JSON list of C-alpha atoms in Angstrom, two decimals:
[
{"chain": "A", "resi": 1, "resn": "UNK", "atom": "CA", "xyz": [-73.06, 22.12, -9.98]},
{"chain": "A", "resi": 2, "resn": "UNK", "atom": "CA", "xyz": [-71.39, 25.47, -10.58]},
{"chain": "A", "resi": 3, "resn": "UNK", "atom": "CA", "xyz": [-70.32, 25.72, -6.92]},
{"chain": "A", "resi": 4, "resn": "UNK", "atom": "CA", "xyz": [-68.92, 22.20, -7.10]},
{"chain": "A", "resi": 5, "resn": "UNK", "atom": "CA", "xyz": [-66.81, 23.05, -10.13]},
{"chain": "A", "resi": 6, "resn": "UNK", "atom": "CA", "xyz": [-65.54, 26.22, -8.44]},
{"chain": "A", "resi": 7, "resn": "UNK", "atom": "CA", "xyz": [-64.64, 24.18, -5.37]},
{"chain": "A", "resi": 8, "resn": "UNK", "atom": "CA", "xyz": [-62.73, 21.65, -7.45]},
{"chain": "A", "resi": 9, "resn": "UNK", "atom": "CA", "xyz": [-60.84, 24.37, -9.32]},
{"chain": "A", "resi": 10, "resn": "UNK", "atom": "CA", "xyz": [-59.98, 26.10, -6.03]},
{"chain": "A", "resi": 11, "resn": "UNK", "atom": "CA", "xyz": [-58.67, 22.83, -4.60]},
{"chain": "A", "resi": 12, "resn": "UNK", "atom": "CA", "xyz": [-56.56, 22.24, -7.73]},
{"chain": "A", "resi": 13, "resn": "UNK", "atom": "CA", "xyz": [-55.16, 25.79, -7.55]},
{"chain": "A", "resi": 14, "resn": "UNK", "atom": "CA", "xyz": [-54.21, 25.40, -3.89]},
{"chain": "A", "resi": 15, "resn": "UNK", "atom": "CA", "xyz": [-52.70, 21.96, -4.50]},
{"chain": "A", "resi": 16, "resn": "UNK", "atom": "CA", "xyz": [-50.73, 23.26, -7.49]},
{"chain": "A", "resi": 17, "resn": "UNK", "atom": "CA", "xyz": [-49.39, 26.21, -5.48]},
{"chain": "A", "resi": 18, "resn": "UNK", "atom": "CA", "xyz": [-48.35, 23.89, -2.66]},
{"chain": "A", "resi": 19, "resn": "UNK", "atom": "CA", "xyz": [-46.68, 21.52, -5.10]},
{"chain": "A", "resi": 20, "resn": "UNK", "atom": "CA", "xyz": [-44.87, 24.41, -6.78]},
{"chain": "A", "resi": 21, "resn": "UNK", "atom": "CA", "xyz": [-43.39, 25.47, -3.44]},
{"chain": "A", "resi": 22, "resn": "UNK", "atom": "CA", "xyz": [-39.76, 24.41, -3.03]},
{"chain": "A", "resi": 23, "resn": "UNK", "atom": "CA", "xyz": [-37.24, 24.38, -0.20]},
{"chain": "A", "resi": 24, "resn": "UNK", "atom": "CA", "xyz": [-35.23, 27.08, -1.97]},
{"chain": "A", "resi": 25, "resn": "UNK", "atom": "CA", "xyz": [-38.33, 29.28, -2.26]},
{"chain": "A", "resi": 26, "resn": "UNK", "atom": "CA", "xyz": [-38.87, 28.97, 1.49]},
{"chain": "A", "resi": 27, "resn": "UNK", "atom": "CA", "xyz": [-35.24, 29.89, 2.14]},
{"chain": "A", "resi": 28, "resn": "UNK", "atom": "CA", "xyz": [-35.43, 32.85, -0.26]},
{"chain": "A", "resi": 29, "resn": "UNK", "atom": "CA", "xyz": [-38.48, 34.18, 1.58]},
{"chain": "A", "resi": 30, "resn": "UNK", "atom": "CA", "xyz": [-36.48, 34.06, 4.83]},
{"chain": "A", "resi": 31, "resn": "UNK", "atom": "CA", "xyz": [-33.55, 35.93, 3.25]},
{"chain": "A", "resi": 32, "resn": "UNK", "atom": "CA", "xyz": [-35.94, 38.60, 1.96]},
{"chain": "A", "resi": 33, "resn": "UNK", "atom": "CA", "xyz": [-37.56, 38.95, 5.40]},
{"chain": "A", "resi": 34, "resn": "UNK", "atom": "CA", "xyz": [-34.24, 39.31, 7.21]},
{"chain": "A", "resi": 35, "resn": "UNK", "atom": "CA", "xyz": [-32.31, 41.72, 5.00]},
{"chain": "A", "resi": 36, "resn": "UNK", "atom": "CA", "xyz": [-31.55, 39.95, 1.73]},
{"chain": "A", "resi": 37, "resn": "UNK", "atom": "CA", "xyz": [-29.17, 37.26, 0.56]},
{"chain": "A", "resi": 38, "resn": "UNK", "atom": "CA", "xyz": [-26.59, 39.83, -0.54]},
{"chain": "A", "resi": 39, "resn": "UNK", "atom": "CA", "xyz": [-26.22, 41.09, 3.03]},
{"chain": "A", "resi": 40, "resn": "UNK", "atom": "CA", "xyz": [-25.99, 37.54, 4.38]},
{"chain": "A", "resi": 41, "resn": "UNK", "atom": "CA", "xyz": [-23.26, 36.64, 1.90]},
{"chain": "A", "resi": 42, "resn": "UNK", "atom": "CA", "xyz": [-21.44, 39.84, 2.84]},
{"chain": "A", "resi": 43, "resn": "UNK", "atom": "CA", "xyz": [-20.88, 38.68, 6.42]},
{"chain": "A", "resi": 44, "resn": "UNK", "atom": "CA", "xyz": [-17.18, 38.03, 7.06]},
{"chain": "A", "resi": 45, "resn": "UNK", "atom": "CA", "xyz": [-17.08, 38.07, 10.88]},
{"chain": "A", "resi": 46, "resn": "UNK", "atom": "CA", "xyz": [-19.57, 37.93, 13.72]},
{"chain": "A", "resi": 47, "resn": "UNK", "atom": "CA", "xyz": [-19.59, 38.34, 17.49]},
{"chain": "A", "resi": 48, "resn": "UNK", "atom": "CA", "xyz": [-22.36, 36.82, 19.55]},
{"chain": "A", "resi": 49, "resn": "UNK", "atom": "CA", "xyz": [-23.29, 37.01, 23.22]},
{"chain": "A", "resi": 50, "resn": "UNK", "atom": "CA", "xyz": [-25.81, 34.56, 24.61]},
{"chain": "A", "resi": 51, "resn": "UNK", "atom": "CA", "xyz": [-27.31, 33.87, 28.00]},
{"chain": "A", "resi": 52, "resn": "UNK", "atom": "CA", "xyz": [-28.88, 30.52, 28.89]},
{"chain": "A", "resi": 53, "resn": "UNK", "atom": "CA", "xyz": [-31.28, 30.82, 31.83]},
{"chain": "A", "resi": 54, "resn": "UNK", "atom": "CA", "xyz": [-33.28, 28.00, 33.40]},
{"chain": "A", "resi": 55, "resn": "UNK", "atom": "CA", "xyz": [-33.27, 29.19, 37.03]},
{"chain": "A", "resi": 56, "resn": "UNK", "atom": "CA", "xyz": [-30.66, 26.66, 38.11]},
{"chain": "A", "resi": 57, "resn": "UNK", "atom": "CA", "xyz": [-26.98, 26.46, 39.03]},
{"chain": "A", "resi": 58, "resn": "UNK", "atom": "CA", "xyz": [-26.35, 25.18, 35.51]},
{"chain": "A", "resi": 59, "resn": "UNK", "atom": "CA", "xyz": [-27.19, 28.57, 33.92]},
{"chain": "A", "resi": 60, "resn": "UNK", "atom": "CA", "xyz": [-24.35, 29.94, 31.80]},
{"chain": "A", "resi": 61, "resn": "UNK", "atom": "CA", "xyz": [-23.25, 32.64, 29.36]},
{"chain": "A", "resi": 62, "resn": "UNK", "atom": "CA", "xyz": [-21.63, 32.08, 25.99]},
{"chain": "A", "resi": 63, "resn": "UNK", "atom": "CA", "xyz": [-19.50, 34.44, 23.90]},
{"chain": "A", "resi": 64, "resn": "UNK", "atom": "CA", "xyz": [-18.80, 33.42, 20.31]},
{"chain": "A", "resi": 65, "resn": "UNK", "atom": "CA", "xyz": [-16.59, 35.06, 17.69]},
{"chain": "A", "resi": 66, "resn": "UNK", "atom": "CA", "xyz": [-16.21, 33.77, 14.16]},
{"chain": "A", "resi": 67, "resn": "UNK", "atom": "CA", "xyz": [-14.09, 34.74, 11.18]},
{"chain": "A", "resi": 68, "resn": "UNK", "atom": "CA", "xyz": [-14.77, 33.03, 7.86]},
{"chain": "A", "resi": 69, "resn": "UNK", "atom": "CA", "xyz": [-11.62, 34.30, 6.16]},
{"chain": "A", "resi": 70, "resn": "UNK", "atom": "CA", "xyz": [-9.40, 32.85, 8.88]},
{"chain": "A", "resi": 71, "resn": "UNK", "atom": "CA", "xyz": [-11.54, 29.71, 9.36]},
{"chain": "A", "resi": 72, "resn": "UNK", "atom": "CA", "xyz": [-11.47, 30.62, 13.06]},
{"chain": "A", "resi": 73, "resn": "UNK", "atom": "CA", "xyz": [-13.99, 30.23, 15.86]},
{"chain": "A", "resi": 74, "resn": "UNK", "atom": "CA", "xyz": [-13.75, 31.33, 19.51]},
{"chain": "A", "resi": 75, "resn": "UNK", "atom": "CA", "xyz": [-16.21, 30.14, 22.17]},
{"chain": "A", "resi": 76, "resn": "UNK", "atom": "CA", "xyz": [-16.08, 31.15, 25.83]},
{"chain": "A", "resi": 77, "resn": "UNK", "atom": "CA", "xyz": [-18.54, 29.42, 28.15]},
{"chain": "A", "resi": 78, "resn": "UNK", "atom": "CA", "xyz": [-18.86, 30.98, 31.62]},
{"chain": "A", "resi": 79, "resn": "UNK", "atom": "CA", "xyz": [-20.54, 28.87, 34.30]},
{"chain": "A", "resi": 80, "resn": "UNK", "atom": "CA", "xyz": [-20.28, 29.35, 38.07]},
{"chain": "A", "resi": 81, "resn": "UNK", "atom": "CA", "xyz": [-17.84, 32.23, 37.45]},
{"chain": "A", "resi": 82, "resn": "UNK", "atom": "CA", "xyz": [-15.42, 29.95, 35.59]},
{"chain": "A", "resi": 83, "resn": "UNK", "atom": "CA", "xyz": [-14.76, 30.50, 31.87]},
{"chain": "A", "resi": 84, "resn": "UNK", "atom": "CA", "xyz": [-13.84, 27.66, 29.55]},
{"chain": "A", "resi": 85, "resn": "UNK", "atom": "CA", "xyz": [-12.42, 28.74, 26.19]},
{"chain": "A", "resi": 86, "resn": "UNK", "atom": "CA", "xyz": [-12.64, 26.71, 22.98]},
{"chain": "A", "resi": 87, "resn": "UNK", "atom": "CA", "xyz": [-10.90, 27.67, 19.77]},
{"chain": "A", "resi": 88, "resn": "UNK", "atom": "CA", "xyz": [-10.12, 26.54, 16.25]},
{"chain": "A", "resi": 89, "resn": "UNK", "atom": "CA", "xyz": [-7.97, 28.22, 13.64]},
{"chain": "A", "resi": 90, "resn": "UNK", "atom": "CA", "xyz": [-6.81, 26.57, 10.47]},
{"chain": "A", "resi": 91, "resn": "UNK", "atom": "CA", "xyz": [-5.82, 23.02, 11.36]},
{"chain": "A", "resi": 92, "resn": "UNK", "atom": "CA", "xyz": [-5.50, 23.65, 15.11]},
{"chain": "A", "resi": 93, "resn": "UNK", "atom": "CA", "xyz": [-8.06, 23.28, 17.87]},
{"chain": "A", "resi": 94, "resn": "UNK", "atom": "CA", "xyz": [-7.72, 23.83, 21.62]},
{"chain": "A", "resi": 95, "resn": "UNK", "atom": "CA", "xyz": [-9.50, 24.06, 24.96]},
{"chain": "A", "resi": 96, "resn": "UNK", "atom": "CA", "xyz": [-8.35, 26.36, 27.77]},
{"chain": "A", "resi": 97, "resn": "UNK", "atom": "CA", "xyz": [-9.41, 25.12, 31.20]},
{"chain": "A", "resi": 98, "resn": "UNK", "atom": "CA", "xyz": [-9.38, 27.63, 34.12]},
{"chain": "A", "resi": 99, "resn": "UNK", "atom": "CA", "xyz": [-7.21, 26.73, 37.09]},
{"chain": "A", "resi": 100, "resn": "UNK", "atom": "CA", "xyz": [-7.39, 27.87, 40.72]},
{"chain": "A", "resi": 101, "resn": "UNK", "atom": "CA", "xyz": [-10.13, 29.77, 42.53]},
{"chain": "A", "resi": 102, "resn": "UNK", "atom": "CA", "xyz": [-12.31, 32.41, 40.89]},
{"chain": "A", "resi": 103, "resn": "UNK", "atom": "CA", "xyz": [-11.15, 35.19, 43.25]},
{"chain": "A", "resi": 104, "resn": "UNK", "atom": "CA", "xyz": [-7.67, 35.29, 41.72]},
{"chain": "A", "resi": 105, "resn": "UNK", "atom": "CA", "xyz": [-6.30, 36.12, 38.28]},
{"chain": "A", "resi": 106, "resn": "UNK", "atom": "CA", "xyz": [-7.27, 33.18, 36.09]},
{"chain": "A", "resi": 107, "resn": "UNK", "atom": "CA", "xyz": [-4.57, 30.88, 34.81]},
{"chain": "A", "resi": 108, "resn": "UNK", "atom": "CA", "xyz": [-5.35, 28.39, 32.07]},
{"chain": "A", "resi": 109, "resn": "UNK", "atom": "CA", "xyz": [-4.23, 24.92, 31.13]},
{"chain": "A", "resi": 110, "resn": "UNK", "atom": "CA", "xyz": [-4.37, 24.43, 27.35]},
{"chain": "A", "resi": 111, "resn": "UNK", "atom": "CA", "xyz": [-5.34, 21.08, 25.86]},
{"chain": "A", "resi": 112, "resn": "UNK", "atom": "CA", "xyz": [-5.78, 19.87, 22.29]},
{"chain": "A", "resi": 113, "resn": "UNK", "atom": "CA", "xyz": [-9.30, 19.30, 21.04]},
{"chain": "A", "resi": 114, "resn": "UNK", "atom": "CA", "xyz": [-9.95, 15.92, 19.48]},
{"chain": "A", "resi": 115, "resn": "UNK", "atom": "CA", "xyz": [-10.36, 15.69, 15.71]},
{"chain": "A", "resi": 116, "resn": "UNK", "atom": "CA", "xyz": [-14.08, 15.16, 16.18]},
{"chain": "A", "resi": 117, "resn": "UNK", "atom": "CA", "xyz": [-14.40, 18.23, 18.44]},
{"chain": "A", "resi": 118, "resn": "UNK", "atom": "CA", "xyz": [-12.50, 20.35, 15.94]},
{"chain": "A", "resi": 119, "resn": "UNK", "atom": "CA", "xyz": [-14.70, 19.14, 13.09]},
{"chain": "A", "resi": 120, "resn": "UNK", "atom": "CA", "xyz": [-17.81, 20.06, 15.05]},
{"chain": "A", "resi": 121, "resn": "UNK", "atom": "CA", "xyz": [-16.49, 23.56, 15.79]},
{"chain": "A", "resi": 122, "resn": "UNK", "atom": "CA", "xyz": [-15.67, 24.13, 12.11]},
{"chain": "A", "resi": 123, "resn": "UNK", "atom": "CA", "xyz": [-19.23, 23.13, 11.29]},
{"chain": "A", "resi": 124, "resn": "UNK", "atom": "CA", "xyz": [-20.53, 25.54, 13.95]},
{"chain": "A", "resi": 125, "resn": "UNK", "atom": "CA", "xyz": [-18.44, 28.37, 12.45]},
{"chain": "A", "resi": 126, "resn": "UNK", "atom": "CA", "xyz": [-20.40, 28.09, 9.20]},
{"chain": "A", "resi": 127, "resn": "UNK", "atom": "CA", "xyz": [-23.79, 27.14, 10.61]},
{"chain": "A", "resi": 128, "resn": "UNK", "atom": "CA", "xyz": [-24.29, 29.01, 13.89]},
{"chain": "A", "resi": 129, "resn": "UNK", "atom": "CA", "xyz": [-25.71, 32.02, 12.08]},
{"chain": "A", "resi": 130, "resn": "UNK", "atom": "CA", "xyz": [-27.54, 30.27, 9.27]},
{"chain": "A", "resi": 131, "resn": "UNK", "atom": "CA", "xyz": [-27.19, 26.58, 8.35]},
{"chain": "A", "resi": 132, "resn": "UNK", "atom": "CA", "xyz": [-29.06, 26.85, 5.06]},
{"chain": "A", "resi": 133, "resn": "UNK", "atom": "CA", "xyz": [-27.07, 29.68, 3.46]},
{"chain": "A", "resi": 134, "resn": "UNK", "atom": "CA", "xyz": [-25.27, 28.06, 0.49]},
{"chain": "A", "resi": 135, "resn": "UNK", "atom": "CA", "xyz": [-26.28, 24.72, 2.01]},
{"chain": "A", "resi": 136, "resn": "UNK", "atom": "CA", "xyz": [-25.17, 22.66, -0.98]},
{"chain": "A", "resi": 137, "resn": "UNK", "atom": "CA", "xyz": [-21.59, 23.90, -0.56]},
{"chain": "A", "resi": 138, "resn": "UNK", "atom": "CA", "xyz": [-21.78, 22.67, 3.04]},
{"chain": "A", "resi": 139, "resn": "UNK", "atom": "CA", "xyz": [-22.77, 19.18, 1.89]},
{"chain": "A", "resi": 140, "resn": "UNK", "atom": "CA", "xyz": [-26.50, 19.30, 2.67]},
{"chain": "A", "resi": 141, "resn": "UNK", "atom": "CA", "xyz": [-29.63, 18.27, 0.80]},
{"chain": "A", "resi": 142, "resn": "UNK", "atom": "CA", "xyz": [-32.79, 20.32, 1.36]},
{"chain": "A", "resi": 143, "resn": "UNK", "atom": "CA", "xyz": [-36.21, 18.69, 1.17]},
{"chain": "A", "resi": 144, "resn": "UNK", "atom": "CA", "xyz": [-39.56, 20.43, 1.54]},
{"chain": "A", "resi": 145, "resn": "UNK", "atom": "CA", "xyz": [-41.48, 18.21, 3.96]},
{"chain": "A", "resi": 146, "resn": "UNK", "atom": "CA", "xyz": [-44.77, 20.08, 3.75]},
{"chain": "A", "resi": 147, "resn": "UNK", "atom": "CA", "xyz": [-47.09, 22.46, 5.59]},
{"chain": "A", "resi": 148, "resn": "UNK", "atom": "CA", "xyz": [-48.52, 22.17, 9.10]},
{"chain": "A", "resi": 149, "resn": "UNK", "atom": "CA", "xyz": [-49.94, 24.28, 11.89]},
{"chain": "A", "resi": 150, "resn": "UNK", "atom": "CA", "xyz": [-47.77, 25.44, 14.78]},
{"chain": "A", "resi": 151, "resn": "UNK", "atom": "CA", "xyz": [-49.10, 27.72, 17.53]},
{"chain": "A", "resi": 152, "resn": "UNK", "atom": "CA", "xyz": [-52.14, 28.54, 15.37]},
{"chain": "A", "resi": 153, "resn": "UNK", "atom": "CA", "xyz": [-49.94, 29.61, 12.46]},
{"chain": "A", "resi": 154, "resn": "UNK", "atom": "CA", "xyz": [-49.27, 27.87, 9.16]},
{"chain": "A", "resi": 155, "resn": "UNK", "atom": "CA", "xyz": [-45.64, 26.88, 8.74]},
{"chain": "A", "resi": 156, "resn": "UNK", "atom": "CA", "xyz": [-43.56, 25.14, 6.08]},
{"chain": "A", "resi": 157, "resn": "UNK", "atom": "CA", "xyz": [-41.10, 22.51, 7.22]},
{"chain": "A", "resi": 158, "resn": "UNK", "atom": "CA", "xyz": [-37.81, 21.96, 5.39]},
{"chain": "A", "resi": 159, "resn": "UNK", "atom": "CA", "xyz": [-35.41, 19.14, 6.22]},
{"chain": "A", "resi": 160, "resn": "UNK", "atom": "CA", "xyz": [-31.70, 19.80, 5.76]},
{"chain": "A", "resi": 161, "resn": "UNK", "atom": "CA", "xyz": [-29.63, 16.63, 5.97]},
{"chain": "A", "resi": 162, "resn": "UNK", "atom": "CA", "xyz": [-26.02, 15.59, 5.42]},
{"chain": "A", "resi": 163, "resn": "UNK", "atom": "CA", "xyz": [-22.69, 15.17, 7.21]},
{"chain": "A", "resi": 164, "resn": "UNK", "atom": "CA", "xyz": [-24.34, 12.76, 9.65]},
{"chain": "A", "resi": 165, "resn": "UNK", "atom": "CA", "xyz": [-26.70, 15.39, 11.08]},
{"chain": "A", "resi": 166, "resn": "UNK", "atom": "CA", "xyz": [-30.15, 16.75, 10.31]},
{"chain": "A", "resi": 167, "resn": "UNK", "atom": "CA", "xyz": [-31.95, 20.06, 10.67]},
{"chain": "A", "resi": 168, "resn": "UNK", "atom": "CA", "xyz": [-35.74, 20.29, 10.66]},
{"chain": "A", "resi": 169, "resn": "UNK", "atom": "CA", "xyz": [-36.58, 23.93, 9.99]},
{"chain": "A", "resi": 170, "resn": "UNK", "atom": "CA", "xyz": [-40.04, 25.49, 10.37]},
{"chain": "A", "resi": 171, "resn": "UNK", "atom": "CA", "xyz": [-40.83, 28.80, 8.64]},
{"chain": "A", "resi": 172, "resn": "UNK", "atom": "CA", "xyz": [-43.89, 30.98, 9.19]},
{"chain": "A", "resi": 173, "resn": "UNK", "atom": "CA", "xyz": [-45.84, 31.09, 5.90]},
{"chain": "A", "resi": 174, "resn": "UNK", "atom": "CA", "xyz": [-46.86, 34.74, 6.41]},
{"chain": "A", "resi": 175, "resn": "UNK", "atom": "CA", "xyz": [-43.69, 36.40, 7.69]},
{"chain": "A", "resi": 176, "resn": "UNK", "atom": "CA", "xyz": [-41.17, 33.98, 6.17]},
{"chain": "A", "resi": 177, "resn": "UNK", "atom": "CA", "xyz": [-39.25, 33.93, 9.45]},
{"chain": "A", "resi": 178, "resn": "UNK", "atom": "CA", "xyz": [-37.81, 30.79, 11.02]},
{"chain": "A", "resi": 179, "resn": "UNK", "atom": "CA", "xyz": [-39.87, 29.90, 14.09]},
{"chain": "A", "resi": 180, "resn": "UNK", "atom": "CA", "xyz": [-38.33, 26.55, 15.06]},
{"chain": "A", "resi": 181, "resn": "UNK", "atom": "CA", "xyz": [-35.01, 24.81, 14.45]},
{"chain": "A", "resi": 182, "resn": "UNK", "atom": "CA", "xyz": [-34.60, 21.18, 15.45]},
{"chain": "A", "resi": 183, "resn": "UNK", "atom": "CA", "xyz": [-31.03, 19.89, 15.15]},
{"chain": "A", "resi": 184, "resn": "UNK", "atom": "CA", "xyz": [-30.35, 16.16, 15.37]},
{"chain": "A", "resi": 185, "resn": "UNK", "atom": "CA", "xyz": [-26.63, 15.53, 15.94]},
{"chain": "A", "resi": 186, "resn": "UNK", "atom": "CA", "xyz": [-24.65, 12.42, 15.03]},
{"chain": "A", "resi": 187, "resn": "UNK", "atom": "CA", "xyz": [-24.77, 11.26, 18.65]},
{"chain": "A", "resi": 188, "resn": "UNK", "atom": "CA", "xyz": [-28.60, 11.38, 18.45]},
{"chain": "A", "resi": 189, "resn": "UNK", "atom": "CA", "xyz": [-28.89, 14.43, 20.73]},
{"chain": "A", "resi": 190, "resn": "UNK", "atom": "CA", "xyz": [-31.78, 16.62, 19.58]},
{"chain": "A", "resi": 191, "resn": "UNK", "atom": "CA", "xyz": [-31.62, 20.37, 20.20]},
{"chain": "A", "resi": 192, "resn": "UNK", "atom": "CA", "xyz": [-34.84, 22.32, 19.64]},
{"chain": "A", "resi": 193, "resn": "UNK", "atom": "CA", "xyz": [-34.99, 26.11, 19.52]},
{"chain": "A", "resi": 194, "resn": "UNK", "atom": "CA", "xyz": [-38.30, 27.99, 19.27]},
{"chain": "A", "resi": 195, "resn": "UNK", "atom": "CA", "xyz": [-37.73, 31.58, 18.21]},
{"chain": "A", "resi": 196, "resn": "UNK", "atom": "CA", "xyz": [-40.03, 34.10, 19.88]},
{"chain": "A", "resi": 197, "resn": "UNK", "atom": "CA", "xyz": [-38.47, 37.44, 18.95]},
{"chain": "A", "resi": 198, "resn": "UNK", "atom": "CA", "xyz": [-36.23, 38.92, 16.24]},
{"chain": "A", "resi": 199, "resn": "UNK", "atom": "CA", "xyz": [-33.97, 41.98, 16.46]},
{"chain": "A", "resi": 200, "resn": "UNK", "atom": "CA", "xyz": [-32.53, 44.32, 13.83]},
{"chain": "A", "resi": 201, "resn": "UNK", "atom": "CA", "xyz": [-28.74, 44.57, 13.70]},
{"chain": "A", "resi": 202, "resn": "UNK", "atom": "CA", "xyz": [-26.79, 47.70, 12.78]},
{"chain": "A", "resi": 203, "resn": "UNK", "atom": "CA", "xyz": [-25.52, 45.84, 9.72]},
{"chain": "A", "resi": 204, "resn": "UNK", "atom": "CA", "xyz": [-29.08, 45.48, 8.44]},
{"chain": "A", "resi": 205, "resn": "UNK", "atom": "CA", "xyz": [-29.74, 41.80, 9.13]},
{"chain": "A", "resi": 206, "resn": "UNK", "atom": "CA", "xyz": [-32.66, 40.69, 11.29]},
{"chain": "A", "resi": 207, "resn": "UNK", "atom": "CA", "xyz": [-31.82, 37.75, 13.58]},
{"chain": "A", "resi": 208, "resn": "UNK", "atom": "CA", "xyz": [-33.47, 35.67, 16.36]},
{"chain": "A", "resi": 209, "resn": "UNK", "atom": "CA", "xyz": [-32.83, 37.45, 19.68]},
{"chain": "A", "resi": 210, "resn": "UNK", "atom": "CA", "xyz": [-35.07, 35.49, 22.06]},
{"chain": "A", "resi": 211, "resn": "UNK", "atom": "CA", "xyz": [-35.91, 31.80, 22.06]},
{"chain": "A", "resi": 212, "resn": "UNK", "atom": "CA", "xyz": [-36.46, 28.71, 24.14]},
{"chain": "A", "resi": 213, "resn": "UNK", "atom": "CA", "xyz": [-33.80, 26.01, 24.04]},
{"chain": "A", "resi": 214, "resn": "UNK", "atom": "CA", "xyz": [-34.30, 22.33, 24.81]},
{"chain": "A", "resi": 215, "resn": "UNK", "atom": "CA", "xyz": [-31.73, 19.53, 24.60]},
{"chain": "A", "resi": 216, "resn": "UNK", "atom": "CA", "xyz": [-32.82, 15.91, 24.68]},
{"chain": "A", "resi": 217, "resn": "UNK", "atom": "CA", "xyz": [-29.80, 15.28, 26.93]},
{"chain": "A", "resi": 218, "resn": "UNK", "atom": "CA", "xyz": [-30.45, 17.90, 29.64]},
{"chain": "A", "resi": 219, "resn": "UNK", "atom": "CA", "xyz": [-34.23, 17.71, 29.22]},
{"chain": "A", "resi": 220, "resn": "UNK", "atom": "CA", "xyz": [-34.87, 21.17, 30.65]},
{"chain": "A", "resi": 221, "resn": "UNK", "atom": "CA", "xyz": [-36.31, 24.17, 28.86]},
{"chain": "A", "resi": 222, "resn": "UNK", "atom": "CA", "xyz": [-34.00, 27.18, 28.87]},
{"chain": "A", "resi": 223, "resn": "UNK", "atom": "CA", "xyz": [-34.66, 30.80, 27.96]},
{"chain": "A", "resi": 224, "resn": "UNK", "atom": "CA", "xyz": [-32.03, 31.93, 25.48]},
{"chain": "A", "resi": 225, "resn": "UNK", "atom": "CA", "xyz": [-31.27, 35.57, 24.65]},
{"chain": "A", "resi": 226, "resn": "UNK", "atom": "CA", "xyz": [-28.87, 36.47, 21.85]},
{"chain": "A", "resi": 227, "resn": "UNK", "atom": "CA", "xyz": [-27.11, 39.62, 20.68]},
{"chain": "A", "resi": 228, "resn": "UNK", "atom": "CA", "xyz": [-25.16, 39.59, 17.40]},
{"chain": "A", "resi": 229, "resn": "UNK", "atom": "CA", "xyz": [-22.77, 42.11, 15.84]},
{"chain": "A", "resi": 230, "resn": "UNK", "atom": "CA", "xyz": [-21.96, 41.47, 12.18]},
{"chain": "A", "resi": 231, "resn": "UNK", "atom": "CA", "xyz": [-18.68, 42.34, 10.45]},
{"chain": "A", "resi": 232, "resn": "UNK", "atom": "CA", "xyz": [-17.01, 43.72, 13.57]},
{"chain": "A", "resi": 233, "resn": "UNK", "atom": "CA", "xyz": [-13.24, 43.85, 13.93]},
{"chain": "A", "resi": 234, "resn": "UNK", "atom": "CA", "xyz": [-12.07, 40.92, 16.07]},
{"chain": "A", "resi": 235, "resn": "UNK", "atom": "CA", "xyz": [-8.70, 41.07, 17.81]},
{"chain": "A", "resi": 236, "resn": "UNK", "atom": "CA", "xyz": [-6.14, 38.44, 16.86]},
{"chain": "A", "resi": 237, "resn": "UNK", "atom": "CA", "xyz": [-5.84, 37.42, 20.53]},
{"chain": "A", "resi": 238, "resn": "UNK", "atom": "CA", "xyz": [-9.25, 35.71, 20.40]},
{"chain": "A", "resi": 239, "resn": "UNK", "atom": "CA", "xyz": [-7.96, 33.20, 17.86]},
{"chain": "A", "resi": 240, "resn": "UNK", "atom": "CA", "xyz": [-4.61, 32.65, 19.53]},
{"chain": "A", "resi": 241, "resn": "UNK", "atom": "CA", "xyz": [-3.78, 29.40, 21.24]}
]
């Protein structure tokens, strides 16, 4: 009888602890594990270099530079030795398409991005690093879905929804780190990233440096490596049309 009572009390304690868990508590644990919310809120610019490798001709490299103060984002995608440049600054958005052969100095044709493309880039500026930082200001609602097991580890899933898109975020219960991000876009494309390694930046923030990337459109698993520099000085030419 005594053992039965102890078992019931243990179950109640575990259930109460699970119920007391909130989405914000999960987020706060991540901030603590990666350097602290103060450091994250102190980020004003970032430069990112990424390589997408799937052992095919479609492999590419991406360079991203963002400035929150200028509401500016630069993205350069290099594939088959040709670099396509996307940019937004203020109310403008553009795409620079390379012309001619790759063995000569590159000339570009500049086109306007559509309103939808610009809107997506402005969202990426704020969410590429961390979609759930100050998520309410971005127009999202966070819901704690619950706990589950992923790769033999207990994780907590949080759903972040709003603006016609949805993030399903999975955090390791022990380390507090994000181990999977599933982004469902308005066009129903689903992008899943499984984070396998984190790196420490000179600024003091820990960030995902190695992951696998899978789009429901391409349907091929890609190895993604990422290097981030926080609060670096970015030349004005990167945000120039």
